[in-house]
Amino acid sequence: MENYQMFFPCPSTGQSSYPLNPYSTNMGSFNAFQDFQGESSNGTTILGLKTENHVPKRAEVKQISQNRSSFSGDETDQVKPVKKKGQIKKIRKPRYAFQTRTQVDILDDGYRWRKYGQKAVKNNKFPRSYYRCTYQGCNVKKQVQRLTKDEGIVLTTYEGVHTHSIEKQSDTFEHILSQMQIYTPF
DNA sequence: CGTTTTTGACCTGCGC
DNA sequence: GCGCAGGTCAAAAACG
């Protein structure tokens, strides 16, 4: 169960019920998933999310504090295989994915992000971009990718929880509208 | 000139 | 062990 519920305004009904999710602005129409690693809803994996243990890289042995906002929830949902003796338990932060129908690639969720990578994804003509929250000490990451299947959809995956509040307050109605793509069935 | 983006190299896990 | 795919690093370039 997610101790991390997200509520969003329904673009069609207008029913807004999206109080405390950090991703409250600029939502087009979308769906949210929780850590749908490797889930294939259509034959191909949307995102090949893997579970892994972050290990310090390269010459730099950086101290990576264990910390991380660990969810008092479960990481169980994802370390599916195993549970054997002597296993190194893989700690994996839950990831949350959004499907947003928008023309805009860069969705402004109120946080400041620094791009740290971009990768071509297999079976996808659009690259996936990797961002990290620039707030000091906040290690939230997100990746953004446009679906080949439907170019109108942008898939955003968040990992981690912000340890701070939104610093940018640009939530004027016009601003939100400008980024929102209202979807009509015809 | 400080900050962010770009981009190729590097690392790691996984399947064969 | 090897190759592939995904994820990250970091130096250089671009940007404001």
mmCIF file of C-alpha atoms (C1' of nucleotides) in Angstrom:
data_model
loop_
_atom_site.group_PDB
_atom_site.id
_atom_site.type_symbol
_atom_site.label_atom_id
_atom_site.label_comp_id
_atom_site.label_asym_id
_atom_site.label_seq_id
_atom_site.Cartn_x
_atom_site.Cartn_y
_atom_site.Cartn_z
ATOM 1 C CA MET A 1 0.000 0.000 0.000
ATOM 2 C CA GLU A 2 1.318 3.319 -0.732
ATOM 3 C CA ASN A 3 1.835 5.673 2.033
ATOM 4 C CA TYR A 4 2.260 8.106 -0.678
ATOM 5 C CA GLN A 5 -0.959 8.763 -2.291
ATOM 6 C CA MET A 6 -1.389 11.037 -5.143
ATOM 7 C CA PHE A 7 -4.443 12.829 -6.157
ATOM 8 C CA PHE A 8 -4.914 14.800 -9.230
ATOM 9 C CA PRO A 9 -7.480 16.913 -10.807
ATOM 10 C CA CYS A 10 -9.409 15.047 -13.329
ATOM 11 C CA PRO A 11 -9.079 16.983 -16.514
ATOM 12 C CA SER A 12 -12.387 15.935 -17.795
ATOM 13 C CA THR A 13 -14.540 16.319 -14.769
ATOM 14 C CA GLY A 14 -12.551 19.109 -13.369
ATOM 15 C CA GLN A 15 -12.895 17.509 -10.040
ATOM 16 C CA SER A 16 -9.901 18.717 -8.254
ATOM 17 C CA SER A 17 -8.725 16.703 -5.408
ATOM 18 C CA TYR A 18 -5.085 17.103 -5.484
ATOM 19 C CA PRO A 19 -3.867 18.597 -2.334
ATOM 20 C CA LEU A 20 -0.564 17.468 -1.195
ATOM 21 C CA ASN A 21 1.155 15.893 -3.974
ATOM 22 C CA PRO A 22 4.265 17.666 -4.955
ATOM 23 C CA TYR A 23 3.378 17.376 -8.519
ATOM 24 C CA SER A 24 0.426 19.549 -8.477
ATOM 25 C CA THR A 25 0.894 21.836 -11.337
ATOM 26 C CA ASN A 26 0.717 21.479 -15.001
ATOM 27 C CA MET A 27 -1.039 18.273 -15.301
ATOM 28 C CA GLY A 28 -2.635 17.356 -18.470
ATOM 29 C CA SER A 29 -4.500 14.167 -18.577
ATOM 30 C CA PHE A 30 -2.578 11.366 -17.107
ATOM 31 C CA ASN A 31 -2.418 8.191 -15.261
ATOM 32 C CA ALA A 32 -0.221 7.390 -12.376
ATOM 33 C CA PHE A 33 1.458 4.181 -11.521
ATOM 34 C CA GLN A 34 3.497 3.084 -8.682
ATOM 35 C CA ASP A 35 6.671 1.556 -9.614
ATOM 36 C CA PHE A 36 5.595 -0.344 -12.581
ATOM 37 C CA GLN A 37 8.942 -1.784 -13.199
ATOM 38 C CA GLY A 38 9.092 -3.605 -16.409
ATOM 39 C CA GLU A 39 5.424 -3.885 -16.553
ATOM 40 C CA SER A 40 4.351 -4.317 -20.050
ATOM 41 C CA SER A 41 0.959 -3.105 -20.772
ATOM 42 C CA ASN A 42 1.331 -3.524 -24.402
ATOM 43 C CA GLY A 43 3.844 -6.072 -25.257
ATOM 44 C CA THR A 44 6.894 -3.990 -24.802
ATOM 45 C CA THR A 45 8.238 -2.722 -21.635
ATOM 46 C CA ILE A 46 7.448 0.862 -21.282
ATOM 47 C CA LEU A 47 10.334 1.516 -19.132
ATOM 48 C CA GLY A 48 12.871 -1.021 -18.306
ATOM 49 C CA LEU A 49 13.090 -0.110 -14.747
ATOM 50 C CA LYS A 50 15.498 -2.255 -13.033
ATOM 51 C CA THR A 51 16.136 -2.769 -9.459
ATOM 52 C CA GLU A 52 19.621 -2.164 -8.481
ATOM 53 C CA ASN A 53 21.804 -1.242 -5.714
ATOM 54 C CA HIS A 54 23.628 1.894 -6.195
ATOM 55 C CA VAL A 55 27.292 1.370 -5.902
ATOM 56 C CA PRO A 56 29.851 4.076 -5.901
ATOM 57 C CA LYS A 57 31.408 4.454 -9.231
ATOM 58 C CA ARG A 58 34.669 5.195 -10.785
ATOM 59 C CA ALA A 59 37.644 6.366 -8.924
ATOM 60 C CA GLU A 60 35.474 8.458 -6.806
ATOM 61 C CA VAL A 61 34.365 6.604 -3.839
ATOM 62 C CA LYS A 62 31.805 8.920 -2.673
ATOM 63 C CA GLN A 63 30.157 8.499 0.550
ATOM 64 C CA ILE A 64 26.686 7.769 -0.282
ATOM 65 C CA SER A 65 24.754 8.081 2.811
ATOM 66 C CA GLN A 66 22.435 5.273 3.358
ATOM 67 C CA ASN A 67 19.838 7.605 4.412
ATOM 68 C CA ARG A 68 17.648 8.261 1.565
ATOM 69 C CA SER A 69 14.250 8.889 2.623
ATOM 70 C CA SER A 70 13.334 5.376 3.140
ATOM 71 C CA PHE A 71 9.747 4.686 2.811
ATOM 72 C CA SER A 72 8.269 3.204 5.775
ATOM 73 C CA GLY A 73 6.510 1.263 3.310
ATOM 74 C CA ASP A 74 7.933 -1.490 1.499
ATOM 75 C CA GLU A 75 10.498 -2.136 -0.927
ATOM 76 C CA THR A 76 9.118 -5.507 -1.144
ATOM 77 C CA ASP A 77 7.055 -4.660 -4.060
ATOM 78 C CA GLN A 78 10.041 -4.713 -6.133
ATOM 79 C CA VAL A 79 12.651 -6.981 -5.097
ATOM 80 C CA LYS A 80 10.573 -9.694 -6.310
ATOM 81 C CA PRO A 81 12.932 -12.496 -6.726
ATOM 82 C CA VAL A 82 14.502 -13.561 -3.660
ATOM 83 C CA LYS A 83 14.590 -13.517 -0.074
ATOM 84 C CA LYS A 84 17.172 -16.064 0.379
ATOM 85 C CA LYS A 85 19.690 -16.413 2.996
ATOM 86 C CA GLY A 86 22.671 -14.236 2.822
ATOM 87 C CA GLN A 87 21.134 -12.139 0.197
ATOM 88 C CA ILE A 88 22.112 -8.618 -0.014
ATOM 89 C CA LYS A 89 18.898 -6.889 0.228
ATOM 90 C CA LYS A 90 18.353 -4.478 -2.467
ATOM 91 C CA ILE A 91 17.054 -1.259 -1.289
ATOM 92 C CA ARG A 92 15.061 0.433 -3.855
ATOM 93 C CA LYS A 93 13.069 3.490 -3.551
ATOM 94 C CA PRO A 94 9.643 3.213 -4.945
ATOM 95 C CA ARG A 95 9.135 4.919 -8.181
ATOM 96 C CA TYR A 96 6.081 6.651 -9.359
ATOM 97 C CA ALA A 97 5.228 7.163 -12.923
ATOM 98 C CA PHE A 98 2.925 9.560 -14.617
ATOM 99 C CA GLN A 99 1.593 9.478 -18.023
ATOM 100 C CA THR A 100 0.917 12.959 -19.116
ATOM 101 C CA ARG A 101 -0.645 13.946 -22.331
ATOM 102 C CA THR A 102 1.089 17.090 -23.346
ATOM 103 C CA GLN A 103 3.031 18.641 -26.117
ATOM 104 C CA VAL A 104 5.563 19.945 -23.708
ATOM 105 C CA ASP A 105 8.478 17.824 -22.763
ATOM 106 C CA ILE A 106 9.555 19.759 -19.776
ATOM 107 C CA LEU A 107 6.853 19.657 -17.222
ATOM 108 C CA ASP A 108 7.145 22.196 -14.530
ATOM 109 C CA ASP A 109 6.339 20.567 -11.275
ATOM 110 C CA GLY A 110 7.668 23.379 -9.181
ATOM 111 C CA TYR A 111 11.010 21.897 -8.353
ATOM 112 C CA ARG A 112 14.306 22.721 -9.904
ATOM 113 C CA TRP A 113 15.959 19.935 -11.767
ATOM 114 C CA ARG A 114 19.337 19.469 -13.276
ATOM 115 C CA LYS A 115 19.654 17.176 -16.196
ATOM 116 C CA TYR A 116 22.412 14.662 -15.784
ATOM 117 C CA GLY A 117 21.924 12.304 -18.600
ATOM 118 C CA GLN A 118 20.056 11.292 -21.650
ATOM 119 C CA LYS A 119 19.813 7.902 -23.159
ATOM 120 C CA ALA A 120 18.334 6.370 -26.196
ATOM 121 C CA VAL A 121 15.804 3.790 -25.273
ATOM 122 C CA LYS A 122 15.345 0.631 -27.147
ATOM 123 C CA ASN A 123 12.284 0.452 -29.297
ATOM 124 C CA ASN A 124 11.685 4.066 -28.725
ATOM 125 C CA LYS A 125 12.557 6.809 -31.026
ATOM 126 C CA PHE A 126 12.604 9.349 -28.280
ATOM 127 C CA PRO A 127 15.398 9.539 -25.776
ATOM 128 C CA ARG A 128 14.911 9.344 -22.067
ATOM 129 C CA SER A 129 16.189 12.199 -19.956
ATOM 130 C CA TYR A 130 17.439 11.916 -16.420
ATOM 131 C CA TYR A 131 17.082 14.696 -13.905
ATOM 132 C CA ARG A 132 18.083 15.226 -10.346
ATOM 133 C CA CYS A 133 16.640 17.707 -7.911
ATOM 134 C CA THR A 134 19.089 20.529 -7.381
ATOM 135 C CA TYR A 135 18.090 21.268 -3.851
ATOM 136 C CA GLN A 136 20.991 20.502 -1.622
ATOM 137 C CA GLY A 137 20.679 17.199 0.068
ATOM 138 C CA CYS A 138 17.643 16.266 -1.865
ATOM 139 C CA ASN A 139 18.305 13.273 -3.934
ATOM 140 C CA VAL A 140 15.089 12.943 -5.794
ATOM 141 C CA LYS A 141 15.419 11.838 -9.323
ATOM 142 C CA LYS A 142 13.113 11.727 -12.214
ATOM 143 C CA GLN A 143 13.227 10.577 -15.753
ATOM 144 C CA VAL A 144 11.192 11.797 -18.618
ATOM 145 C CA GLN A 145 10.407 10.028 -21.788
ATOM 146 C CA ARG A 146 7.994 10.342 -24.624
ATOM 147 C CA LEU A 147 6.241 7.262 -25.826
ATOM 148 C CA THR A 148 6.719 6.066 -29.322
ATOM 149 C CA LYS A 149 3.321 4.556 -29.323
ATOM 150 C CA ASP A 150 1.703 7.826 -28.689
ATOM 151 C CA GLU A 151 3.846 10.837 -29.140
ATOM 152 C CA GLY A 152 1.382 12.896 -27.251
ATOM 153 C CA ILE A 153 2.195 11.145 -24.047
ATOM 154 C CA VAL A 154 5.060 11.969 -21.811
ATOM 155 C CA LEU A 155 6.016 9.493 -19.183
ATOM 156 C CA THR A 156 7.579 10.910 -16.070
ATOM 157 C CA THR A 157 8.987 8.701 -13.385
ATOM 158 C CA TYR A 158 9.841 10.012 -9.966
ATOM 159 C CA GLU A 159 12.119 8.317 -7.544
ATOM 160 C CA GLY A 160 12.415 9.390 -3.967
ATOM 161 C CA VAL A 161 10.729 12.034 -1.945
ATOM 162 C CA HIS A 162 11.668 15.646 -1.721
ATOM 163 C CA THR A 163 13.080 16.651 1.603
ATOM 164 C CA HIS A 164 12.015 20.183 1.134
ATOM 165 C CA SER A 165 9.130 22.177 -0.144
ATOM 166 C CA ILE A 166 8.522 23.626 -3.506
ATOM 167 C CA GLU A 167 10.507 26.737 -3.940
ATOM 168 C CA LYS A 168 8.896 28.128 -6.917
ATOM 169 C CA GLN A 169 5.510 29.559 -6.841
ATOM 170 C CA SER A 170 4.351 30.130 -10.330
ATOM 171 C CA ASP A 171 1.005 28.585 -10.031
ATOM 172 C CA THR A 172 -1.088 31.164 -11.629
ATOM 173 C CA PHE A 173 -4.052 29.812 -13.384
ATOM 174 C CA GLU A 174 -2.724 30.964 -16.689
ATOM 175 C CA HIS A 175 0.510 29.279 -16.047
ATOM 176 C CA ILE A 176 -1.086 26.015 -15.298
ATOM 177 C CA LEU A 177 -3.331 26.324 -18.263
ATOM 178 C CA SER A 178 -0.494 27.108 -20.538
ATOM 179 C CA GLN A 179 1.068 23.819 -19.768
ATOM 180 C CA MET A 180 -2.019 21.790 -19.666
ATOM 181 C CA GLN A 181 -3.368 20.144 -22.673
ATOM 182 C CA ILE A 182 -7.040 19.639 -22.319
ATOM 183 C CA TYR A 183 -8.047 16.520 -24.000
ATOM 184 C CA THR A 184 -11.197 16.151 -25.892
ATOM 185 C CA PRO A 185 -12.319 12.875 -27.364
ATOM 186 C CA PHE A 186 -12.825 14.482 -30.699
ATOM 187 C "C1'" DC B 1 31.130 33.940 -14.522
ATOM 188 C "C1'" DG B 2 28.157 30.677 -12.206
ATOM 189 C "C1'" DT B 3 24.835 27.295 -13.515
ATOM 190 C "C1'" DT B 4 22.805 24.021 -16.555
ATOM 191 C "C1'" DT B 5 22.976 21.070 -20.654
ATOM 192 C "C1'" DT B 6 25.209 18.044 -23.799
ATOM 193 C "C1'" DT B 7 27.357 13.891 -24.796
ATOM 194 C "C1'" DG B 8 30.534 10.049 -24.939
ATOM 195 C "C1'" DA B 9 32.589 7.037 -21.734
ATOM 196 C "C1'" DC B 10 32.032 4.174 -18.068
ATOM 197 C "C1'" DC B 11 29.651 0.989 -14.851
ATOM 198 C "C1'" DT B 12 26.381 -2.668 -13.623
ATOM 199 C "C1'" DG B 13 22.887 -6.158 -13.999
ATOM 200 C "C1'" DC B 14 20.873 -9.563 -16.742
ATOM 201 C "C1'" DG B 15 20.081 -13.008 -20.264
ATOM 202 C "C1'" DC B 16 22.107 -16.082 -23.364
ATOM 203 C "C1'" DG C 1 32.173 -14.727 -20.490
ATOM 204 C "C1'" DC C 2 30.034 -11.650 -23.670
ATOM 205 C "C1'" DG C 3 26.976 -8.360 -25.341
ATOM 206 C "C1'" DC C 4 23.141 -5.493 -24.614
ATOM 207 C "C1'" DA C 5 20.441 -2.093 -22.285
ATOM 208 C "C1'" DG C 6 19.812 1.066 -18.700
ATOM 209 C "C1'" DG C 7 21.763 4.394 -15.550
ATOM 210 C "C1'" DT C 8 25.435 7.736 -14.124
ATOM 211 C "C1'" DC C 9 29.643 10.550 -14.417
ATOM 212 C "C1'" DA C 10 32.147 14.383 -15.762
ATOM 213 C "C1'" DA C 11 34.431 17.466 -18.994
ATOM 214 C "C1'" DA C 12 33.287 20.659 -22.257
ATOM 215 C "C1'" DA C 13 29.981 23.593 -24.243
ATOM 216 C "C1'" DA C 14 26.101 26.481 -23.970
ATOM 217 C "C1'" DC C 15 23.352 29.609 -21.611
ATOM 218 C "C1'" DG C 16 21.701 33.707 -19.007
#
